[in-house]
Short mmCIF file of C-alpha atoms and ligand atoms in Angstrom, two decimals:
data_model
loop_
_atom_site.label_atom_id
_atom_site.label_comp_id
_atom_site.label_asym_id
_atom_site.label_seq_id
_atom_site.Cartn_x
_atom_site.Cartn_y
_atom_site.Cartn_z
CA UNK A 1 104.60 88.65 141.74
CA UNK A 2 105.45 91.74 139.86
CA UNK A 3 106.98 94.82 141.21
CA UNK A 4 104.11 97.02 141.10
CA UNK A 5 101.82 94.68 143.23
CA UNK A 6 104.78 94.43 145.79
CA UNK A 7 104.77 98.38 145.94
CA UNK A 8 101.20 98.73 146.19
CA UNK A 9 100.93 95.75 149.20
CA UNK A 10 104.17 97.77 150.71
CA UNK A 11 102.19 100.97 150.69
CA UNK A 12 98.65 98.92 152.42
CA UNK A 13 101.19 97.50 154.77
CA UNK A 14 103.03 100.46 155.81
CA UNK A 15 99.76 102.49 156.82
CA UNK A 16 98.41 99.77 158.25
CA UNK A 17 101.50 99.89 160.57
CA UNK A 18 100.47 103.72 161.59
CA UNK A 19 97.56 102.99 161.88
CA UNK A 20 97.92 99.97 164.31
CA UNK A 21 98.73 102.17 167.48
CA UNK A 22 95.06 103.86 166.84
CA UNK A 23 93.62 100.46 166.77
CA UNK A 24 91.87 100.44 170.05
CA UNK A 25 89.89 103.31 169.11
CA UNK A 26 88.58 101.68 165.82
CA UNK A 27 85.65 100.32 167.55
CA UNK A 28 84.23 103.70 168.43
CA UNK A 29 84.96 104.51 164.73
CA UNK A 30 82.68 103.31 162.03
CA UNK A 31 84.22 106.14 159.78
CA UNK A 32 87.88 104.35 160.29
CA UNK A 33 86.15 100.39 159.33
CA UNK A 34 84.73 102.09 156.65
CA UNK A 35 88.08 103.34 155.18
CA UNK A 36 89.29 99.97 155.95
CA UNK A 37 87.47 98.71 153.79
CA UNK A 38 87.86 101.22 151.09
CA UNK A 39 91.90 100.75 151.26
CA UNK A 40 90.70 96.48 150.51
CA UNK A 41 89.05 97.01 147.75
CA UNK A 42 90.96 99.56 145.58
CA UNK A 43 94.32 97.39 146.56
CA UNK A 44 92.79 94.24 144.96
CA UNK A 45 90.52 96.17 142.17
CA UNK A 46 94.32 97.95 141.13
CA UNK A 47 95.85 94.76 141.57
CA UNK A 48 93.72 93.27 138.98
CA UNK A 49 94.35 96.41 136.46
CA UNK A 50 97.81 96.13 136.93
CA UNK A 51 98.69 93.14 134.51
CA UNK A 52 97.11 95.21 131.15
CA UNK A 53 100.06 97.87 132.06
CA UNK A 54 102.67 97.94 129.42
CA UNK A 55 105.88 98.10 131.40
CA UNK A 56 107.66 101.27 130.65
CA UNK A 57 111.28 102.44 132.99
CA UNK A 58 112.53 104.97 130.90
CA UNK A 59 110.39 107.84 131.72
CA UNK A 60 113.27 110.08 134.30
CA UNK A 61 111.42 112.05 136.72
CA UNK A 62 113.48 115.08 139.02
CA UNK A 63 111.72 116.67 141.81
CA UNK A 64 113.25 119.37 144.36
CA UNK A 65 112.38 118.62 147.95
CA UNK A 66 111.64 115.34 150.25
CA UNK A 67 107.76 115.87 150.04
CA UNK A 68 107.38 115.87 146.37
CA UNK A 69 110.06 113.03 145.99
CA UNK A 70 107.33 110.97 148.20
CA UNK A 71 104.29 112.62 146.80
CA UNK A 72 105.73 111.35 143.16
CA UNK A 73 107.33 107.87 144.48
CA UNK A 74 103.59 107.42 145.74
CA UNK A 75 102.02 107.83 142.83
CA UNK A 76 104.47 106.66 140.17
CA UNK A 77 106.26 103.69 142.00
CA UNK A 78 108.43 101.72 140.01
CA UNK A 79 107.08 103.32 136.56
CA UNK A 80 109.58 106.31 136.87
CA UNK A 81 113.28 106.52 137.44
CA UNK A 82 113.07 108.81 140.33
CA UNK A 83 115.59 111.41 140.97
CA UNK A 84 115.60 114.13 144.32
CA UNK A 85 117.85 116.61 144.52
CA UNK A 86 117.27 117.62 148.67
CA UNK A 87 117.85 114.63 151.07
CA UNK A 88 116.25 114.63 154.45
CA UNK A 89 117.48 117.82 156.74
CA UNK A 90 117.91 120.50 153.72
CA UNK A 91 116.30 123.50 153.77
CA UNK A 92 114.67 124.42 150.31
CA UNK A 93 114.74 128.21 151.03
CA UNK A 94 118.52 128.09 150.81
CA UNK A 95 119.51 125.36 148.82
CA UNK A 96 121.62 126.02 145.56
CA UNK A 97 121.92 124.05 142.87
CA UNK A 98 124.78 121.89 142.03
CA UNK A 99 126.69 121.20 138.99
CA UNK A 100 124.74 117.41 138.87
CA UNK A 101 121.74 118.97 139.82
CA UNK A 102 121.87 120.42 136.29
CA UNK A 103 122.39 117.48 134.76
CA UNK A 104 119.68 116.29 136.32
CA UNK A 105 117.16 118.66 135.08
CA UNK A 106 118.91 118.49 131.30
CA UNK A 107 118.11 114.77 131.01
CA UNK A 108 114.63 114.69 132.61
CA UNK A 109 111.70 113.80 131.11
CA UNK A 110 109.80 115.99 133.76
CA UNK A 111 110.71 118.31 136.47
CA UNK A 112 108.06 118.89 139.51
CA UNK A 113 109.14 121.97 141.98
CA UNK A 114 107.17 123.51 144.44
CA UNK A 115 107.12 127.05 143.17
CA UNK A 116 105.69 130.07 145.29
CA UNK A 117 109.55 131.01 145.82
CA UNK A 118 110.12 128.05 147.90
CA UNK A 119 113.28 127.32 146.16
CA UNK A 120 114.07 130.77 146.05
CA UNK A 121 117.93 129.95 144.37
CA UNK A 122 116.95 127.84 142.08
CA UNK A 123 114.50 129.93 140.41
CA UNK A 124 117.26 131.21 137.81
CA UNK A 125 117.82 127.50 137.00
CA UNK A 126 113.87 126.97 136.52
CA UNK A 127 113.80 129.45 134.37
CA UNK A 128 116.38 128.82 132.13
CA UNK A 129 115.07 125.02 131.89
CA UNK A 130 111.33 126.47 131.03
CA UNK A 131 113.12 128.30 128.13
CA UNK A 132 114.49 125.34 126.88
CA UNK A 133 110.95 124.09 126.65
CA UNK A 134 111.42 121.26 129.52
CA UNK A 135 108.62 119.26 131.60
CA UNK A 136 108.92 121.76 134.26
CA UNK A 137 105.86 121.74 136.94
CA UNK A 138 105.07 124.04 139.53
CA UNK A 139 102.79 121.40 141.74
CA UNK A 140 101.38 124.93 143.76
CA UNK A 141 100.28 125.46 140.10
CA UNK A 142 97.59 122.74 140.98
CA UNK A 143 95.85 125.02 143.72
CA UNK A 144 93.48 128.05 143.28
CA UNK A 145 95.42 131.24 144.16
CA UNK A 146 91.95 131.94 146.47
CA UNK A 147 93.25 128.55 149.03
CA UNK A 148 97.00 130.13 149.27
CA UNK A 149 97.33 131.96 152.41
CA UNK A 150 98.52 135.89 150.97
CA UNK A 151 101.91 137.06 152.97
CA UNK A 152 103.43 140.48 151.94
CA UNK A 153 106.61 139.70 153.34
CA UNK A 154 107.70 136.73 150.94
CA UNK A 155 109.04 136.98 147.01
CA UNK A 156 105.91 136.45 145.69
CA UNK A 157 102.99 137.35 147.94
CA UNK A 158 102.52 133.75 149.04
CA UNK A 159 103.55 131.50 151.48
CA UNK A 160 104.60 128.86 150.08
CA UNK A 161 104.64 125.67 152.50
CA UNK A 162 101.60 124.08 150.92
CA UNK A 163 101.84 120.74 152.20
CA UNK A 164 100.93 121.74 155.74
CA UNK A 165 97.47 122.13 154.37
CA UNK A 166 96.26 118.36 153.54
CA UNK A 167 93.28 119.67 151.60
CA UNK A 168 96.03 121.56 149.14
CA UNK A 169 98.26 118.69 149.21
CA UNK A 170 95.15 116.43 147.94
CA UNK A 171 95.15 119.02 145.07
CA UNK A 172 98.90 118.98 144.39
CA UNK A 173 99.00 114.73 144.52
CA UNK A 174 95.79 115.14 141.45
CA UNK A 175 97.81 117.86 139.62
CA UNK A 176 101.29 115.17 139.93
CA UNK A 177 99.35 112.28 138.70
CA UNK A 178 97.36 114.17 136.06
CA UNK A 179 100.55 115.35 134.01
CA UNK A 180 102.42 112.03 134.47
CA UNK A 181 99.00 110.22 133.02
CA UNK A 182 99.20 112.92 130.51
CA UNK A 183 102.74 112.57 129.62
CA UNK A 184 102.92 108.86 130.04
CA UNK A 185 99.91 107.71 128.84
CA UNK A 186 100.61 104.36 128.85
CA UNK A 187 100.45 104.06 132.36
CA UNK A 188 97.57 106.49 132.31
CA UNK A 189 96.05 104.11 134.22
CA UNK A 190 98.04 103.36 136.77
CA UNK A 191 98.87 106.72 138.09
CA UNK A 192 95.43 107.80 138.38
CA UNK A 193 94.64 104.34 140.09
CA UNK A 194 97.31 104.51 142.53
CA UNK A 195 96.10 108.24 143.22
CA UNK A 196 93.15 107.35 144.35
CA UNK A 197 94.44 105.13 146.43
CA UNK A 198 97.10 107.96 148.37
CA UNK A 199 94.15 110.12 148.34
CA UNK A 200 92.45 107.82 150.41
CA UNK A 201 95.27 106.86 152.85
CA UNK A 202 95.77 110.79 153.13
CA UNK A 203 92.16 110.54 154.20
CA UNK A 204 92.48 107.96 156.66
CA UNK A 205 95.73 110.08 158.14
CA UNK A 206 93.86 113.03 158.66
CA UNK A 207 90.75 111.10 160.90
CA UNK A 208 93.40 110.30 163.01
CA UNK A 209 95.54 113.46 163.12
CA UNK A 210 91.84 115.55 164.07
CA UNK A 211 91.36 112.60 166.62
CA UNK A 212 94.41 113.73 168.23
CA UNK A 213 94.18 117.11 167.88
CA UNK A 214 90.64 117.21 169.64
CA UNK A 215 92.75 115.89 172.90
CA UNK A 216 94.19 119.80 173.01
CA UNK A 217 91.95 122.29 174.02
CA UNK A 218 91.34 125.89 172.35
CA UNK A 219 93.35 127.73 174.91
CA UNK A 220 96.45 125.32 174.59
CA UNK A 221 96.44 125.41 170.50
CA UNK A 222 99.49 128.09 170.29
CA UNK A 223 102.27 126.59 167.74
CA UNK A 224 105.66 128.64 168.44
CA UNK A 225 108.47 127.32 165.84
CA UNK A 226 111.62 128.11 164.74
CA UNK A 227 110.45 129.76 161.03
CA UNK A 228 106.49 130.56 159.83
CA UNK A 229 106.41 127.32 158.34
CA UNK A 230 102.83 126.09 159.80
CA UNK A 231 100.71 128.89 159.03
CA UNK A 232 98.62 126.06 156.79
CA UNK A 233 98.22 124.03 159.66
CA UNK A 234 96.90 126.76 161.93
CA UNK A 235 94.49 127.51 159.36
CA UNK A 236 93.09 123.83 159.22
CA UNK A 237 93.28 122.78 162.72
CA UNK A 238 93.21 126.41 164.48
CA UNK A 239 96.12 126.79 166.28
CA UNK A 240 97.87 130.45 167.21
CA UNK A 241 100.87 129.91 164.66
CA UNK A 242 104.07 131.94 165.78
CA UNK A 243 107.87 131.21 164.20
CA UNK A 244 110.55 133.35 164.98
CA UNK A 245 112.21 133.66 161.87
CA UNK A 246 110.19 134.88 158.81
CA UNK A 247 108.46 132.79 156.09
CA UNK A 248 111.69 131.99 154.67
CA UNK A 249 114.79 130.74 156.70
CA UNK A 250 116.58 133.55 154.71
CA UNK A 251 115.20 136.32 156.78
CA UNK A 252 116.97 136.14 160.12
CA UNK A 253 115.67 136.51 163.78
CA UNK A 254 116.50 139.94 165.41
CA UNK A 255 116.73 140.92 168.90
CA UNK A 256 113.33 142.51 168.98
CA UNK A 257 111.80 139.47 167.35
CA UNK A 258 113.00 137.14 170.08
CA UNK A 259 112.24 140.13 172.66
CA UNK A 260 108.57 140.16 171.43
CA UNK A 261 108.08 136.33 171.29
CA UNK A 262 109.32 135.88 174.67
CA UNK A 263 106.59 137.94 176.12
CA UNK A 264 104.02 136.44 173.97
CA UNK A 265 105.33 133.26 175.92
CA UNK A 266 105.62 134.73 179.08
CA UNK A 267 101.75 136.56 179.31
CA UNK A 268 100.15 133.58 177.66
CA UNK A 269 101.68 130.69 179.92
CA UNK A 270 103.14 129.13 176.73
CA UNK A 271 104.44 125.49 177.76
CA UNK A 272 106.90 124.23 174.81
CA UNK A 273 108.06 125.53 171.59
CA UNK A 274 108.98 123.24 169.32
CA UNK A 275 112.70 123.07 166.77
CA UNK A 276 112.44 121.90 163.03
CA UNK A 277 114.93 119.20 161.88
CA UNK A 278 115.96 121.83 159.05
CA UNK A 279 116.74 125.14 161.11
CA UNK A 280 119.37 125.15 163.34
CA UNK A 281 118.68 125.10 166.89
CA UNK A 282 120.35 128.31 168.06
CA UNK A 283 117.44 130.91 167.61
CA UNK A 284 115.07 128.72 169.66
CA UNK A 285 117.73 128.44 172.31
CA UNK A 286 118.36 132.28 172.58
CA UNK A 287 114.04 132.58 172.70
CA UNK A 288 114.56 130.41 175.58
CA UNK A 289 117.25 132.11 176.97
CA UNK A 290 114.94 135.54 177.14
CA UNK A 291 112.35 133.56 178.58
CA UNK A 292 114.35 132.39 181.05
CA UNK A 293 115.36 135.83 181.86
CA UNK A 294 112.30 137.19 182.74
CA UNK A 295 111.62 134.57 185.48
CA UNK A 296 110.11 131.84 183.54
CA UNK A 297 110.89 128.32 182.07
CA UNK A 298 109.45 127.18 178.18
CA UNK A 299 110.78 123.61 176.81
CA UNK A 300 111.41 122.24 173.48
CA UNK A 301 108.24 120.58 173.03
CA UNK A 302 110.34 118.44 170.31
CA UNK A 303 111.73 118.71 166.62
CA UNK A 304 109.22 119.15 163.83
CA UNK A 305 109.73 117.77 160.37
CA UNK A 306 108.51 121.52 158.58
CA UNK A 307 110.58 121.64 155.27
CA UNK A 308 111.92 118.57 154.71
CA UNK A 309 110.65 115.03 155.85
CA UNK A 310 112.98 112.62 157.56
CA UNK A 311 115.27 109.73 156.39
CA UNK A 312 113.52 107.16 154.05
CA UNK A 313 113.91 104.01 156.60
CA UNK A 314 111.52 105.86 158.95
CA UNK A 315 107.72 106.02 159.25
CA UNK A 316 108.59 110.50 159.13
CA UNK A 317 110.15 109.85 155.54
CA UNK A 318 106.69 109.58 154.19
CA UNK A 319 104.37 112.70 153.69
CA UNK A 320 101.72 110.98 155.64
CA UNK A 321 104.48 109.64 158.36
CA UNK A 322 105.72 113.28 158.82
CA UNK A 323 101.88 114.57 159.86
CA UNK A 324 101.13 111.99 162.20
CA UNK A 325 104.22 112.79 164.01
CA UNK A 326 104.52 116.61 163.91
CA UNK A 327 100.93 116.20 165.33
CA UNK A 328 101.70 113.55 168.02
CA UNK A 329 105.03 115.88 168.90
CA UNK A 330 103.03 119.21 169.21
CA UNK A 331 99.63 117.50 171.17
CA UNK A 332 101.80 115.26 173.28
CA UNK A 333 104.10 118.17 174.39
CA UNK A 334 101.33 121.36 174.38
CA UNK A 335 98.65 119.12 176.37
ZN1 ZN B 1 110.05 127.23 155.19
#
């Protein structure tokens, strides 16, 4: 059995393990069978295409943070050696590049970033590697200006945490597998196969996040976190979105800010606010510190993967991992 079929049964495997604790509700869910049966039948149809797939390792891909290292390890497999320069836990607005990061970049083949100023210090870097006339992708460059969510506050009037949106991330996977198809044409085929297949477990991932979602009513949808990192989500799934530091973790929290979002909390009966696992904890405590000052009580609902996903042995250091929790975390803790 070659490695590619082992990575694509991995893949059927692993969602069928987050999927298994929604099980019971399948039968009131001809939408979910239906997927099912979808996910069957492109693993065995790609199966099939995989042995007319010239084997080719040598094609070096670099990417910046955890989501696009999955987003490309989804799509590419084992056809790519697969380099990512933020583990689990770093924050992208303030990471800086090191002296093997560089490397990196100089011996890639192609470079995928974010953009929208999300690695705002490594933007000198970008540049000087787009001058030297490198692979170097924007994957935000793969959604229509008209989807991103405008913020005057932020480098470049846009916020940038795209992947909070699954409809833009769906975008961003097609733009990924598009220019490694185009650049690696040889396994043309397989990228665009295997994207089809993510797009569809994305699919499946988002039935079930709206599933749980539903569970919350209107009133109870307020999302308070430690930066405006889920603006995205409140768009899709219309919650209140509130973070206490700016857009980027560069802008920090003042007195007035944590003054203000206390008696947001405080008027509106606010239950939990929730940490991220790449902010430190300290602004959330002094939030509930004010709260607690003006007679009432607000727990941390949990910590939210926002930035960064978590370690690779865990269900959270997948894209579609990381959404199923954050949205079992917030319903779970807000209901
Ligand atoms: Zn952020």
């Amino acid at each position: 059995m070659d490695f590619d079929l082992i990575f694509r049964l991995r893949n059927f495997i692993e969602v069928l393990v987050l999927v298994g604790g929604h099980l019971i509700n399948i039968k009131k869910n001809i939408k979910m069978i239906t997927i099912f049966f979808v996910f069957l039948m492109i693993v065995f149809n790609s199966c099939r295409n995989d042995n007319e797939i010239t084997k080719n390792k040598g094609l070096k891909v670099v990417t910046t943070t955890t989501m696009i290292t999955d987003l490309v390890r989804q799509i590419a497999g084992e056809k790519v050696e697969l380099k990512g320069l933020m583990k689990s836990g770093v924050d992208p607005h303030l990471y800086k590049a090191t002296e093997g990061d560089v490397n990196l970049f100089l011996e890639a083949d192609i470079i995928f970033y974010n953009g929208l100023h999300l690695e705002g210090k490594l933007v000198e870097l970008f540049e000087k590697m787009n001058k030297r006339g490198r692979n170097l992708f924007a994957i935000s460059d793969g959604i229509p200006k008209s989807l991103l969510i405008s913020s005057s506050e932020f480098a470049n009037n846009y916020d940038p945490h795209i992947w909070f949106d699954i409809g833009l991330w769906k975008k961003a996977a097609s733009f990924v597998a598009n220019k490694l198809a185009n650049i690696d044409s040889s396994n043309k085929d397989f990228y665009l196969n295997n994207l089809i297949f993510y797009l569809a477990q994305i699919d499946s991932a988002e039935n079930l996040i709206k599933e749980k979602i539903n569970e919350l009513p209107k009133e109870k949808r307020i999302l308070i976190t430690a930066h405006d990192a889920f603006s995205y989500f409140g768009r899709a799934y219309d919650f209140k979105v509130m973070g206490l530091q700016g857009i980027s973790t560069l802008s920090e929290a003042s007195v007035f800010d944590v003054q203000n979002l206390a008696n947001f909390i405080v008027e509106n009966d606010v239950k939990a606010v929730f940490v991220e696992t790449s902010v430190p904890i300290k602004n959330i405590e002094a939030l509930r510190q004010s709260v607690r000052s003006k007679g009432k009580e607000v727990r941390i609902g949990g910590e939210l993967f926002s930035d960064s996903l978590g370690n690779t042995d865990k269900p959270e250091g997948t894209y579609i991992g990381m959404i199923i929790y954050n949205v079992n975390t917030i319903v779970n803790s807000l209901k």
